[in-house]
Structure formats: C-alpha cells, structure tokens
mmCIF file of C-alpha atoms in Angstrom:
data_model
loop_
_atom_site.group_PDB
_atom_site.id
_atom_site.type_symbol
_atom_site.label_atom_id
_atom_site.label_comp_id
_atom_site.label_asym_id
_atom_site.label_seq_id
_atom_site.Cartn_x
_atom_site.Cartn_y
_atom_site.Cartn_z
ATOM 1 C CA GLY A 1 101.267 88.580 90.423
ATOM 2 C CA GLN A 2 104.246 91.057 91.805
ATOM 3 C CA ASN A 3 106.638 90.059 89.935
ATOM 4 C CA ILE A 4 110.371 90.855 90.368
ATOM 5 C CA ASP A 5 113.187 89.238 88.464
ATOM 6 C CA GLN A 6 116.996 89.762 88.108
ATOM 7 C CA PRO A 7 119.190 87.395 86.803
ATOM 8 C CA THR A 8 120.111 84.039 88.531
ATOM 9 C CA GLU A 9 124.052 84.245 88.386
ATOM 10 C CA MET A 10 127.762 85.860 87.471
ATOM 11 C CA THR A 11 130.035 85.540 87.155
ATOM 12 C CA ALA A 12 133.019 88.520 86.365
ATOM 13 C CA THR A 13 137.018 89.715 86.698
ATOM 14 C CA GLU A 14 138.248 90.812 89.401
ATOM 15 C CA GLY A 15 139.429 94.876 88.525
ATOM 16 C CA ALA A 16 136.043 94.977 85.940
ATOM 17 C CA ILE A 17 132.409 96.687 85.999
ATOM 18 C CA VAL A 18 129.258 94.315 86.842
ATOM 19 C CA GLN A 19 125.422 95.569 86.487
ATOM 20 C CA ILE A 20 123.414 93.850 87.684
ATOM 21 C CA ASN A 21 119.963 94.742 86.168
ATOM 22 C CA CYS A 22 115.959 93.637 87.833
ATOM 23 C CA THR A 23 112.969 94.752 86.447
ATOM 24 C CA TYR A 24 109.901 94.660 88.358
ATOM 25 C CA GLN A 25 105.669 95.368 87.239
ATOM 26 C CA THR A 26 105.119 99.506 88.010
ATOM 27 C CA SER A 27 102.464 99.262 89.142
ATOM 28 C CA GLY A 28 102.099 99.629 93.714
ATOM 29 C CA PHE A 29 105.983 99.645 93.845
ATOM 30 C CA ASN A 30 107.697 103.873 94.803
ATOM 31 C CA GLY A 31 111.015 102.591 95.509
ATOM 32 C CA LEU A 32 113.835 100.180 95.087
ATOM 33 C CA PHE A 33 116.830 99.338 97.314
ATOM 34 C CA TRP A 34 119.693 97.325 96.534
ATOM 35 C CA TYR A 35 120.486 94.891 99.287
ATOM 36 C CA GLN A 36 124.257 92.858 99.413
ATOM 37 C CA GLN A 37 124.019 88.972 100.563
ATOM 38 C CA HIS A 38 126.882 87.054 101.260
ATOM 39 C CA ALA A 39 126.749 82.793 102.180
ATOM 40 C CA GLY A 40 125.248 82.312 105.458
ATOM 41 C CA GLU A 41 125.601 85.649 106.700
ATOM 42 C CA ALA A 42 122.063 88.533 106.546
ATOM 43 C CA PRO A 43 121.219 91.072 103.460
ATOM 44 C CA THR A 44 122.643 94.049 104.282
ATOM 45 C CA PHE A 45 121.988 97.398 102.669
ATOM 46 C CA LEU A 46 123.787 99.057 99.891
ATOM 47 C CA SER A 47 121.373 101.741 98.093
ATOM 48 C CA TYR A 48 117.313 102.652 98.377
ATOM 49 C CA ASN A 49 116.793 104.807 94.316
ATOM 50 C CA VAL A 50 113.181 107.205 94.499
ATOM 51 C CA LEU A 51 113.988 109.125 92.264
ATOM 52 C CA ASP A 52 115.557 108.163 88.155
ATOM 53 C CA GLY A 53 118.531 108.538 87.649
ATOM 54 C CA LEU A 54 122.106 106.721 89.138
ATOM 55 C CA GLU A 55 122.887 107.842 92.604
ATOM 56 C CA GLU A 56 126.777 106.733 93.201
ATOM 57 C CA LYS A 57 128.368 105.250 96.055
ATOM 58 C CA GLY A 58 132.024 104.690 96.174
ATOM 59 C CA ARG A 59 132.178 101.418 94.426
ATOM 60 C CA PHE A 60 128.831 101.047 93.879
ATOM 61 C CA SER A 61 125.375 103.076 91.861
ATOM 62 C CA SER A 62 122.112 102.216 91.687
ATOM 63 C CA PHE A 63 119.592 103.512 88.919
ATOM 64 C CA LEU A 64 116.537 103.465 88.564
ATOM 65 C CA SER A 65 113.982 104.428 86.050
ATOM 66 C CA ARG A 66 110.350 103.816 87.218
ATOM 67 C CA SER A 67 108.432 104.343 84.037
ATOM 68 C CA LYS A 68 110.264 101.055 82.784
ATOM 69 C CA GLY A 69 110.352 99.923 85.685
ATOM 70 C CA TYR A 70 114.020 98.575 85.733
ATOM 71 C CA SER A 71 116.667 99.372 88.249
ATOM 72 C CA TYR A 72 120.763 98.536 87.759
ATOM 73 C CA LEU A 73 122.847 97.844 89.798
ATOM 74 C CA LEU A 74 126.631 98.667 89.450
ATOM 75 C CA LEU A 75 129.828 97.401 90.796
ATOM 76 C CA LYS A 76 133.396 98.542 89.702
ATOM 77 C CA GLU A 77 136.846 97.721 90.740
ATOM 78 C CA LEU A 78 135.505 94.419 91.426
ATOM 79 C CA GLN A 79 137.013 92.857 94.668
ATOM 80 C CA MET A 80 137.096 89.302 95.619
ATOM 81 C CA LYS A 81 135.134 89.656 98.539
ATOM 82 C CA ASP A 82 131.812 91.173 96.359
ATOM 83 C CA SER A 83 131.940 87.807 95.786
ATOM 84 C CA ALA A 84 127.936 87.808 97.773
ATOM 85 C CA SER A 85 124.286 87.994 96.179
ATOM 86 C CA TYR A 86 122.437 91.136 95.288
ATOM 87 C CA LEU A 87 119.013 91.459 96.394
ATOM 88 C CA CYS A 88 116.717 94.374 94.944
ATOM 89 C CA ALA A 89 113.716 95.036 96.892
ATOM 90 C CA ALA A 90 110.805 97.039 95.167
ATOM 91 C CA SER A 91 108.689 98.893 98.035
ATOM 92 C CA GLY A 92 105.327 100.442 97.929
ATOM 93 C CA TYR A 93 103.855 104.526 98.047
ATOM 94 C CA SER A 94 104.091 104.594 102.371
ATOM 95 C CA SER A 95 105.767 103.738 105.208
ATOM 96 C CA ALA A 96 103.408 100.542 105.853
ATOM 97 C CA SER A 97 103.719 99.001 102.369
ATOM 98 C CA LYS A 98 105.167 95.468 102.045
ATOM 99 C CA ILE A 99 108.485 94.549 99.886
ATOM 100 C CA ILE A 100 109.271 93.218 97.686
ATOM 101 C CA PHE A 101 112.214 90.868 97.384
ATOM 102 C CA GLY A 102 113.564 89.717 94.068
ATOM 103 C CA SER A 103 115.496 85.700 94.439
ATOM 104 C CA GLY A 104 119.157 87.361 94.371
ATOM 105 C CA THR A 105 121.736 87.273 91.434
ATOM 106 C CA ARG A 106 124.471 85.567 93.185
ATOM 107 C CA LEU A 107 127.736 87.405 92.015
ATOM 108 C CA SER A 108 131.257 85.490 91.837
ATOM 109 C CA ILE A 109 134.505 86.651 90.950
ATOM 110 C CA ARG A 110 137.189 85.547 88.998
ATOM 111 C CA PRO A 111 140.278 86.190 90.036
ATOM 112 C CA GLU B 1 126.021 98.666 119.479
ATOM 113 C CA ALA B 2 122.276 98.410 117.958
ATOM 114 C CA GLN B 3 121.483 95.455 116.085
ATOM 115 C CA VAL B 4 118.623 92.751 115.540
ATOM 116 C CA THR B 5 119.402 89.239 117.700
ATOM 117 C CA GLN B 6 117.609 86.364 116.173
ATOM 118 C CA ASN B 7 117.909 82.764 118.733
ATOM 119 C CA PRO B 8 118.908 80.053 117.921
ATOM 120 C CA ARG B 9 120.691 79.680 115.243
ATOM 121 C CA TYR B 10 120.019 76.534 114.091
ATOM 122 C CA LEU B 11 117.902 73.948 115.984
ATOM 123 C CA ILE B 12 116.788 70.890 114.386
ATOM 124 C CA THR B 13 113.524 69.410 116.137
ATOM 125 C CA VAL B 14 110.734 66.903 114.980
ATOM 126 C CA THR B 15 106.745 67.721 113.519
ATOM 127 C CA GLY B 16 104.754 68.486 115.559
ATOM 128 C CA LYS B 17 106.937 69.482 117.890
ATOM 129 C CA LYS B 18 106.025 73.150 119.122
ATOM 130 C CA LEU B 19 108.859 76.123 118.682
ATOM 131 C CA THR B 20 109.454 79.541 118.925
ATOM 132 C CA VAL B 21 111.997 81.619 117.238
ATOM 133 C CA THR B 22 113.222 85.138 119.042
ATOM 134 C CA CYS B 23 113.808 88.291 117.505
ATOM 135 C CA SER B 24 115.194 90.878 120.093
ATOM 136 C CA GLN B 25 116.429 94.825 118.671
ATOM 137 C CA ASN B 26 117.806 97.472 120.196
ATOM 138 C CA MET B 27 117.026 100.486 118.408
ATOM 139 C CA ASN B 28 113.629 101.657 119.043
ATOM 140 C CA HIS B 29 112.058 100.546 115.496
ATOM 141 C CA GLU B 30 108.271 100.366 115.196
ATOM 142 C CA TYR B 31 108.298 97.846 111.902
ATOM 143 C CA MET B 32 109.225 94.048 112.476
ATOM 144 C CA SER B 33 109.038 91.311 109.948
ATOM 145 C CA TRP B 34 110.084 88.003 109.500
ATOM 146 C CA TYR B 35 110.968 86.511 106.010
ATOM 147 C CA ARG B 36 111.812 82.292 105.176
ATOM 148 C CA GLN B 37 114.807 81.823 102.621
ATOM 149 C CA ASP B 38 114.964 79.257 100.047
ATOM 150 C CA PRO B 39 116.535 78.418 97.082
ATOM 151 C CA GLY B 40 115.396 79.430 93.869
ATOM 152 C CA LEU B 41 112.468 81.595 95.661
ATOM 153 C CA GLY B 42 114.275 84.925 97.597
ATOM 154 C CA LEU B 43 113.107 86.360 100.928
ATOM 155 C CA ARG B 44 109.570 85.614 101.007
ATOM 156 C CA GLN B 45 107.880 87.548 104.305
ATOM 157 C CA ILE B 46 106.314 85.729 106.795
ATOM 158 C CA TYR B 47 103.968 88.129 109.248
ATOM 159 C CA TYR B 48 105.130 91.611 109.431
ATOM 160 C CA SER B 49 104.318 94.832 112.609
ATOM 161 C CA MET B 50 103.591 98.026 112.398
ATOM 162 C CA ASN B 51 104.154 98.395 116.128
ATOM 163 C CA VAL B 52 102.972 96.870 119.563
ATOM 164 C CA GLU B 53 99.825 95.142 119.506
ATOM 165 C CA VAL B 54 99.678 95.226 115.104
ATOM 166 C CA THR B 55 99.858 92.157 113.286
ATOM 167 C CA ASP B 56 99.801 91.605 109.742
ATOM 168 C CA LYS B 57 100.468 88.956 107.184
ATOM 169 C CA GLY B 58 102.705 88.469 104.566
ATOM 170 C CA ASP B 59 102.937 86.385 101.500
ATOM 171 C CA VAL B 60 103.585 82.857 103.601
ATOM 172 C CA PRO B 61 101.592 83.114 106.718
ATOM 173 C CA GLU B 62 100.578 78.915 107.011
ATOM 174 C CA GLY B 63 101.384 77.068 109.634
ATOM 175 C CA TYR B 64 103.494 80.801 111.617
ATOM 176 C CA LYS B 65 101.808 82.721 114.888
ATOM 177 C CA VAL B 66 103.543 85.877 115.923
ATOM 178 C CA SER B 67 103.018 88.807 118.544
ATOM 179 C CA ARG B 68 103.795 92.065 119.490
ATOM 180 C CA LYS B 69 103.986 92.561 123.181
ATOM 181 C CA GLU B 70 107.219 94.899 123.302
ATOM 182 C CA LYS B 71 108.518 96.938 120.955
ATOM 183 C CA ARG B 72 111.478 94.834 121.065
ATOM 184 C CA ASN B 73 110.794 91.862 121.094
ATOM 185 C CA PHE B 74 108.405 90.247 117.978
ATOM 186 C CA PRO B 75 109.303 86.332 118.502
ATOM 187 C CA LEU B 76 107.949 84.203 115.750
ATOM 188 C CA ILE B 77 105.964 80.989 117.481
ATOM 189 C CA LEU B 78 105.437 77.188 114.590
ATOM 190 C CA GLU B 79 102.709 75.461 116.918
ATOM 191 C CA SER B 80 102.653 71.938 114.647
ATOM 192 C CA PRO B 81 106.193 72.689 112.151
ATOM 193 C CA SER B 82 105.960 70.796 109.412
ATOM 194 C CA PRO B 83 109.024 69.463 106.939
ATOM 195 C CA ASN B 84 107.927 72.124 104.560
ATOM 196 C CA GLN B 85 108.936 74.942 107.300
ATOM 197 C CA THR B 86 112.547 73.799 106.879
ATOM 198 C CA SER B 87 114.506 76.671 105.861
ATOM 199 C CA LEU B 88 116.611 79.808 106.795
ATOM 200 C CA TYR B 89 114.590 82.830 108.832
ATOM 201 C CA PHE B 90 115.546 86.041 109.212
ATOM 202 C CA CYS B 91 114.105 89.096 111.157
ATOM 203 C CA ALA B 92 114.559 92.101 109.774
ATOM 204 C CA SER B 93 112.930 96.042 111.555
ATOM 205 C CA ARG B 94 113.424 99.186 110.702
ATOM 206 C CA PRO B 95 112.422 102.345 111.308
ATOM 207 C CA THR B 96 108.735 103.705 109.867
ATOM 208 C CA GLY B 97 109.438 106.731 106.593
ATOM 209 C CA GLU B 98 109.931 105.587 103.096
ATOM 210 C CA GLY B 99 112.991 103.881 102.363
ATOM 211 C CA GLN B 100 114.319 103.501 105.617
ATOM 212 C CA PRO B 101 116.613 99.830 104.924
ATOM 213 C CA GLN B 102 115.567 96.982 107.444
ATOM 214 C CA HIS B 103 117.971 96.386 109.042
ATOM 215 C CA PHE B 104 119.022 91.998 109.167
ATOM 216 C CA GLY B 105 119.201 89.847 112.479
ATOM 217 C CA ASP B 106 121.983 86.943 111.413
ATOM 218 C CA GLY B 107 119.622 84.365 110.469
ATOM 219 C CA THR B 108 118.064 81.210 111.575
ATOM 220 C CA ARG B 109 118.611 77.621 110.536
ATOM 221 C CA LEU B 110 115.378 75.127 110.911
ATOM 222 C CA SER B 111 115.170 71.979 109.670
ATOM 223 C CA ILE B 112 112.421 69.734 110.363
ATOM 224 C CA LEU B 113 113.102 66.085 110.042
#
C-alpha cells in the first residue's frame, strides 16, 4: 500500500523549535506537501518540496530527501497560534496524480 | 475573494435519506476533489475530477456519487446514507500542474443516524 507516516502528537514550548517528521514510500511519489489545519477548520497550504534540500519560509522550513522518502517541517520561534495539526501529503509525477495524506500530527504549544 | 464554498456546513439526517453536499469554486480551477476526514485516518479521497465531465474514484468511493457538469461545481451525492458515512467532508480545488496546492472549503460535518 501507499503509506505515509507521521507522529500522532507532539508537544513543544512557546518560543522553542520543533521538527515534525514524515516518511513515505518513494515508489510513485514525486513531491511532498505540508498543510496546517486548526481544529474545526480547513487545511491551509504551507509548503511544497520537489527537490532535495531545505526550503525556508519565515518561521517555517520544510526539508525533503527523495531517495530516503523522508521530509520534515521545522517550526521556529513557536507561538501559541501554531497549535494545530500538520498534515504531510505526497503527490505523484503528473498533475493528474492522486495526493495521499498522512494522518496528521497534532502539535500542542505550552506557555 | 477566491474561495471554495461548501453547503451545508452541518447536517444531521437519517439512514437512507438521499442528500447532496454542494461545492463551488470561483478560481476557474480544473481539478476538484472530495475528501472525508476521520479521527486517526487523516484525509481520504472519495472522488476527484480533472475537468468537466471527467470524474474518477479515489480511495474510498463506495456509497458516494459525484458529477461535474460545470467547471465551478462538484456536488457530492449520498444516495442512501448510512451511519458509517458520518464524517467531516472537505471539497478542494486546484489548478492543473505539478505542485499546485489545493484550496479547501470550510468543511461539512455530516451525522447519519
């Protein structure tokens, strides 16, 4: 099957840094999305990686290793509003490809 | 404002009573999709559409139907709802092209009694 794995829950402290990992089987997948979803709301797009390496966008950075089927989302200077679920999703090679979502990581930020 | 609009936002109904959840987008996106989200299972794709009159099954299509008669609309139809279809449903759209992010509607919470 097509498995995408990420931790179910994580806790971090306001102002700190947290890394959320995502692993997926490499066969058939090309790029990796990260979405943020606050409780009861729709997912919103954070990042897309198709090349290996780290991409930085303000406090959020995303890393991809295609050969290892591994990605992470790095959140710096954590704020209380970062408490949310973070979903990784792998996409195939063409625009018609399905996107497979992981189950999401629920991140709780404590003061 | 660019958006994906779903209706209704909440619905409680009974087993076997046909229902339709509407989805409309104003961004002229070719690709539209329906997902259900259940605790511990994440977002699972029900059906998707690459363009008008083109629809395909996702991972969990059983018990659902869709249609794409116009580019902007992609309704989800439950002909005979059952309690195991109680879930949070999201419609999404995106342009074609690799790496294009999906824009999600606000969700529809369905309870089938």
